[in-house]
């Protein structure tokens, strides 16, 4: 018997163990890959690809990598610096019980959190069903006919509603009236968004002033129901007044309250926004949570964000897909209805599952309990001699505490509770699903004078009446669709969640080689901390000293990201890449304005840019001028120079992506930056492709002035089926004063707040912290190099089958960056096959398609990332080669151009088993083009989906069950 090979023990602690697990190819694989691409080493390959002028000379100064156990232990210590007090702050963030079956099987389940945005609809039916449940829930509770599939947070949703109203407005006015009863963070974000668009925000400071304002000139008004101080008032008369002025009425609301209150859609609201946080998503210091927006039917084509709609597939069966995409940035660019790309899909799925699990009766029971406790609390406080504001309320009370305010707030903290410091004269108390009798007793104890007897909960419980005005009690039904009634037993719920996730392809089943999206490993050790109570159960507006752990997380992560990017300052507040772009452009504009150059309003953007770039520029009040790209995929420097000269006085900035969205490391990037600087402009480097740069080159060092990062691409936050994300904005020294601020932290900046919470999607930051802590400088650099090696390997291996667009000559073959664009444009003429056909055919092979038709129509952009093992890369290559043979059979005339395995893809089991099989190719060829598929087969639940039909016959809520019977 031979002994197994025991490797030598280099040191007692082995940080390299995680690095080797994060990086897919082994050292032996790497040697093989290098020999195929014809490079002597990773370093030699990188030297061929990265322009020498920009290559880093010194390694990043990061703490030395540690292993998984050690990193978790360190993070636990950091988390312990947060203090978890019982929160009664409210203000848009509430305690909630995430049902265990949803916590474990959705939030902590890679089948859900590693999925991509459902652009490939056929492999995304499960998450789209969950999202249509979300939309249905929002429509039902608000009583409006159309809702989108999530927005980033309540404050940005309110700002999006403002611009939606402006787009739809007939009025010449640019005034927007906001009720002072709106959450302060919502008003703050609205002010930020309004400023560059020349919208005047009016916040009347009294009910009389509000009435007067509504009789004036404005294009829309916003009120909150229930208001931030808890008040519930009938707003139907306001709606009539607003409509008489041809203006739109926007209402910010609370979904749980709407189970008991007359919904805004029934008394005249045109647009309703809010957060679904309290439906099962922990507070997490401010995010991620799914915001929502619902509107009147007439507004649907102007709605921001994604909408899931029902269409039909090639077999005539109902199927879901993203509807009305022509509104969105990836198609409409600077004319899009918003810049949103990554949204909040996973939190929206959680909220929808919470509604499915509890159903209308369960939600009503939860809401009634909250409202009862609120009534009992109020009566008790009154008995104790306190003055509770005498307005209707659901969950929130305002107590006039006068000069005792500070003392009471401090006493509360001493007893383990946070109250809201509403003003220097009043405290707010908000209750939620987690409130217990003991909490009510605790609250009374806080407010009782020494020795004063506490009220008797049981006695009050028997006698209390709800504080909801009878005239505003909801009478209409909601959540009547069977899906909200069938899954209340945990067994049924477990199976429903599983059945939906089984329909989808996520990273737990296949590589997702989406170019520009960086679908890499989201390691389990990185994910574990996000549900630790010390991160999850923290209110974003708790007193600052209770958030010491989060502050340390913020400080360390920003320092590490500065080191990785070469920038001087970073804000983690933007909660998606698009929001980072927006914040960065605001910073540039504020900088110019501070220098007396506010006329600089031109943003030059190359034609290959991602759609969020022009859409963000528009929101920042800039005018977009598109510049050309040359035949090699580079920014056309001559054209750029011309446009810089033409607009010299008005040049605000140039937005480039590096390496470019064509996957090219443009050699003359430093020259480009210098050119823009000579004209007084600033350079925005879109950092979405940072996975090719970390440890290799730093945009802040080679001429960039501002970048955003996508922590949900390069830094391992999972994509969640389309969010959450984090889009930090990074700037050079002289722009640091213009990073976003947030009034709640006392940090005021020229550009204001861009997210509802100071740290944006704070609760997912531990993921990126863990990644950087475990990889260290060497590991991160190796990751970037391996990502580039893997892309080059795929490009070389497929060269004879699909030419790579924009490859450059290298020492021993063609070279690309961390992704490669496979050119399929020629097949249209030779066989009628399009890139879309190949994308759908890959489903039959059990693979997720690469990025389809971006940035070049009819191509596939492949980004394998460093995390894909060579074996999986080979599976992809083999499938692509086999598909090329299928195309060749069409080209040669052997197979019909219209009836073939590509045009009919993907093949469902139902189609294959049908007695009616009218095709020339066999069922085996369709389903099992490779032998291995007989042992491991993904069966798509629907056939090719008809997008046009869905947009013509728009249907965006749950479909009646009998539509499946046809
Ligand atoms: C993903 C991406 C963005 C947008 O980021 P989101 O987080 O989805 O808003 C912007 N630019 C490029 C090049 C991207 O790939």
XYZ file of N, CA and C and ligand atoms in Angstrom, residues 116 306 339-343 515-517 576-579 581 610 612-613 657 661 686 688-689 708 710 712-713 719 725-727 854, ligand 1:
111
model
N -28.336 35.770 -11.691
C -28.146 37.062 -12.345
C -29.500 37.701 -12.649
N -37.188 47.902 -13.328
C -37.603 46.734 -14.091
C -39.041 46.356 -13.771
N -31.645 55.622 -14.411
C -30.355 54.970 -14.691
C -30.264 53.597 -14.040
N -31.341 53.120 -13.453
C -31.260 51.894 -12.656
C -30.945 50.673 -13.500
N -29.954 49.927 -13.030
C -29.600 48.647 -13.645
C -29.745 47.627 -12.518
N -28.712 47.468 -11.689
C -28.851 46.631 -10.508
C -29.875 47.274 -9.566
N -30.866 46.478 -9.130
C -31.890 46.999 -8.218
C -31.818 46.220 -6.900
N -20.123 38.775 -19.729
C -19.149 39.851 -19.835
C -19.680 41.114 -19.203
N -18.791 41.852 -18.525
C -19.084 43.096 -17.822
C -19.774 42.864 -16.482
N -20.209 41.641 -16.199
C -20.984 41.396 -14.971
C -20.185 40.706 -13.870
N -25.770 51.094 -5.772
C -25.600 50.342 -7.030
C -24.570 51.105 -7.842
N -24.035 50.457 -8.885
C -23.057 51.129 -9.730
C -23.625 52.410 -10.319
N -24.879 52.324 -10.771
C -25.508 53.497 -11.380
C -25.536 54.674 -10.398
N -25.738 54.386 -9.126
C -25.812 55.441 -8.120
C -24.424 56.006 -7.827
N -22.124 56.217 -10.158
C -21.886 57.093 -11.320
C -22.531 58.445 -11.074
N -21.580 51.602 -21.301
C -22.734 50.969 -20.666
C -23.854 52.011 -20.566
N -25.908 52.835 -18.329
C -26.047 53.639 -17.113
C -25.261 54.947 -17.227
N -24.157 54.958 -17.998
C -23.314 56.169 -18.088
C -24.113 57.351 -18.634
N -14.628 53.618 -19.768
C -14.593 52.389 -18.982
C -13.222 51.786 -19.218
N -15.375 48.578 -22.395
C -16.422 47.549 -22.481
C -16.147 46.616 -23.665
N -15.298 54.448 -15.384
C -16.263 53.448 -14.915
C -15.464 52.237 -14.453
N -16.471 49.268 -13.449
C -17.134 47.964 -13.461
C -16.179 46.854 -13.900
N -15.136 47.218 -14.644
C -14.185 46.199 -15.101
C -12.954 46.109 -14.202
N -16.533 54.646 -10.080
C -17.341 53.885 -9.146
C -16.859 52.448 -9.254
N -18.101 48.307 -8.538
C -19.283 47.493 -8.304
C -18.836 46.396 -7.346
N -20.590 44.324 -6.103
C -21.326 43.113 -6.486
C -20.773 42.517 -7.773
N -19.684 43.036 -8.280
C -18.991 42.366 -9.384
C -17.614 41.967 -8.852
N -24.926 38.565 -6.914
C -25.782 39.415 -7.723
C -27.251 39.369 -7.293
N -26.711 45.621 -4.728
C -25.336 45.932 -5.075
C -24.816 47.011 -4.152
N -23.527 47.303 -4.325
C -22.930 48.469 -3.667
C -22.033 49.120 -4.707
N -22.192 50.407 -4.913
C -21.430 51.097 -5.967
C -20.612 52.250 -5.428
N -24.201 43.097 -26.188
C -23.604 44.289 -25.579
C -22.101 44.048 -25.479
C -22.649 46.751 -14.358
C -22.153 47.971 -15.006
C -22.630 49.237 -14.642
C -23.838 49.470 -13.737
O -23.747 48.962 -12.473
P -25.060 48.615 -11.626
O -24.531 48.240 -10.309
O -25.757 47.520 -12.316
O -25.890 49.843 -11.566
C -22.030 50.341 -15.215
N -21.039 50.206 -16.116
C -20.595 48.996 -16.527
C -19.497 48.911 -17.541
C -21.138 47.837 -15.986
O -20.716 46.641 -16.390
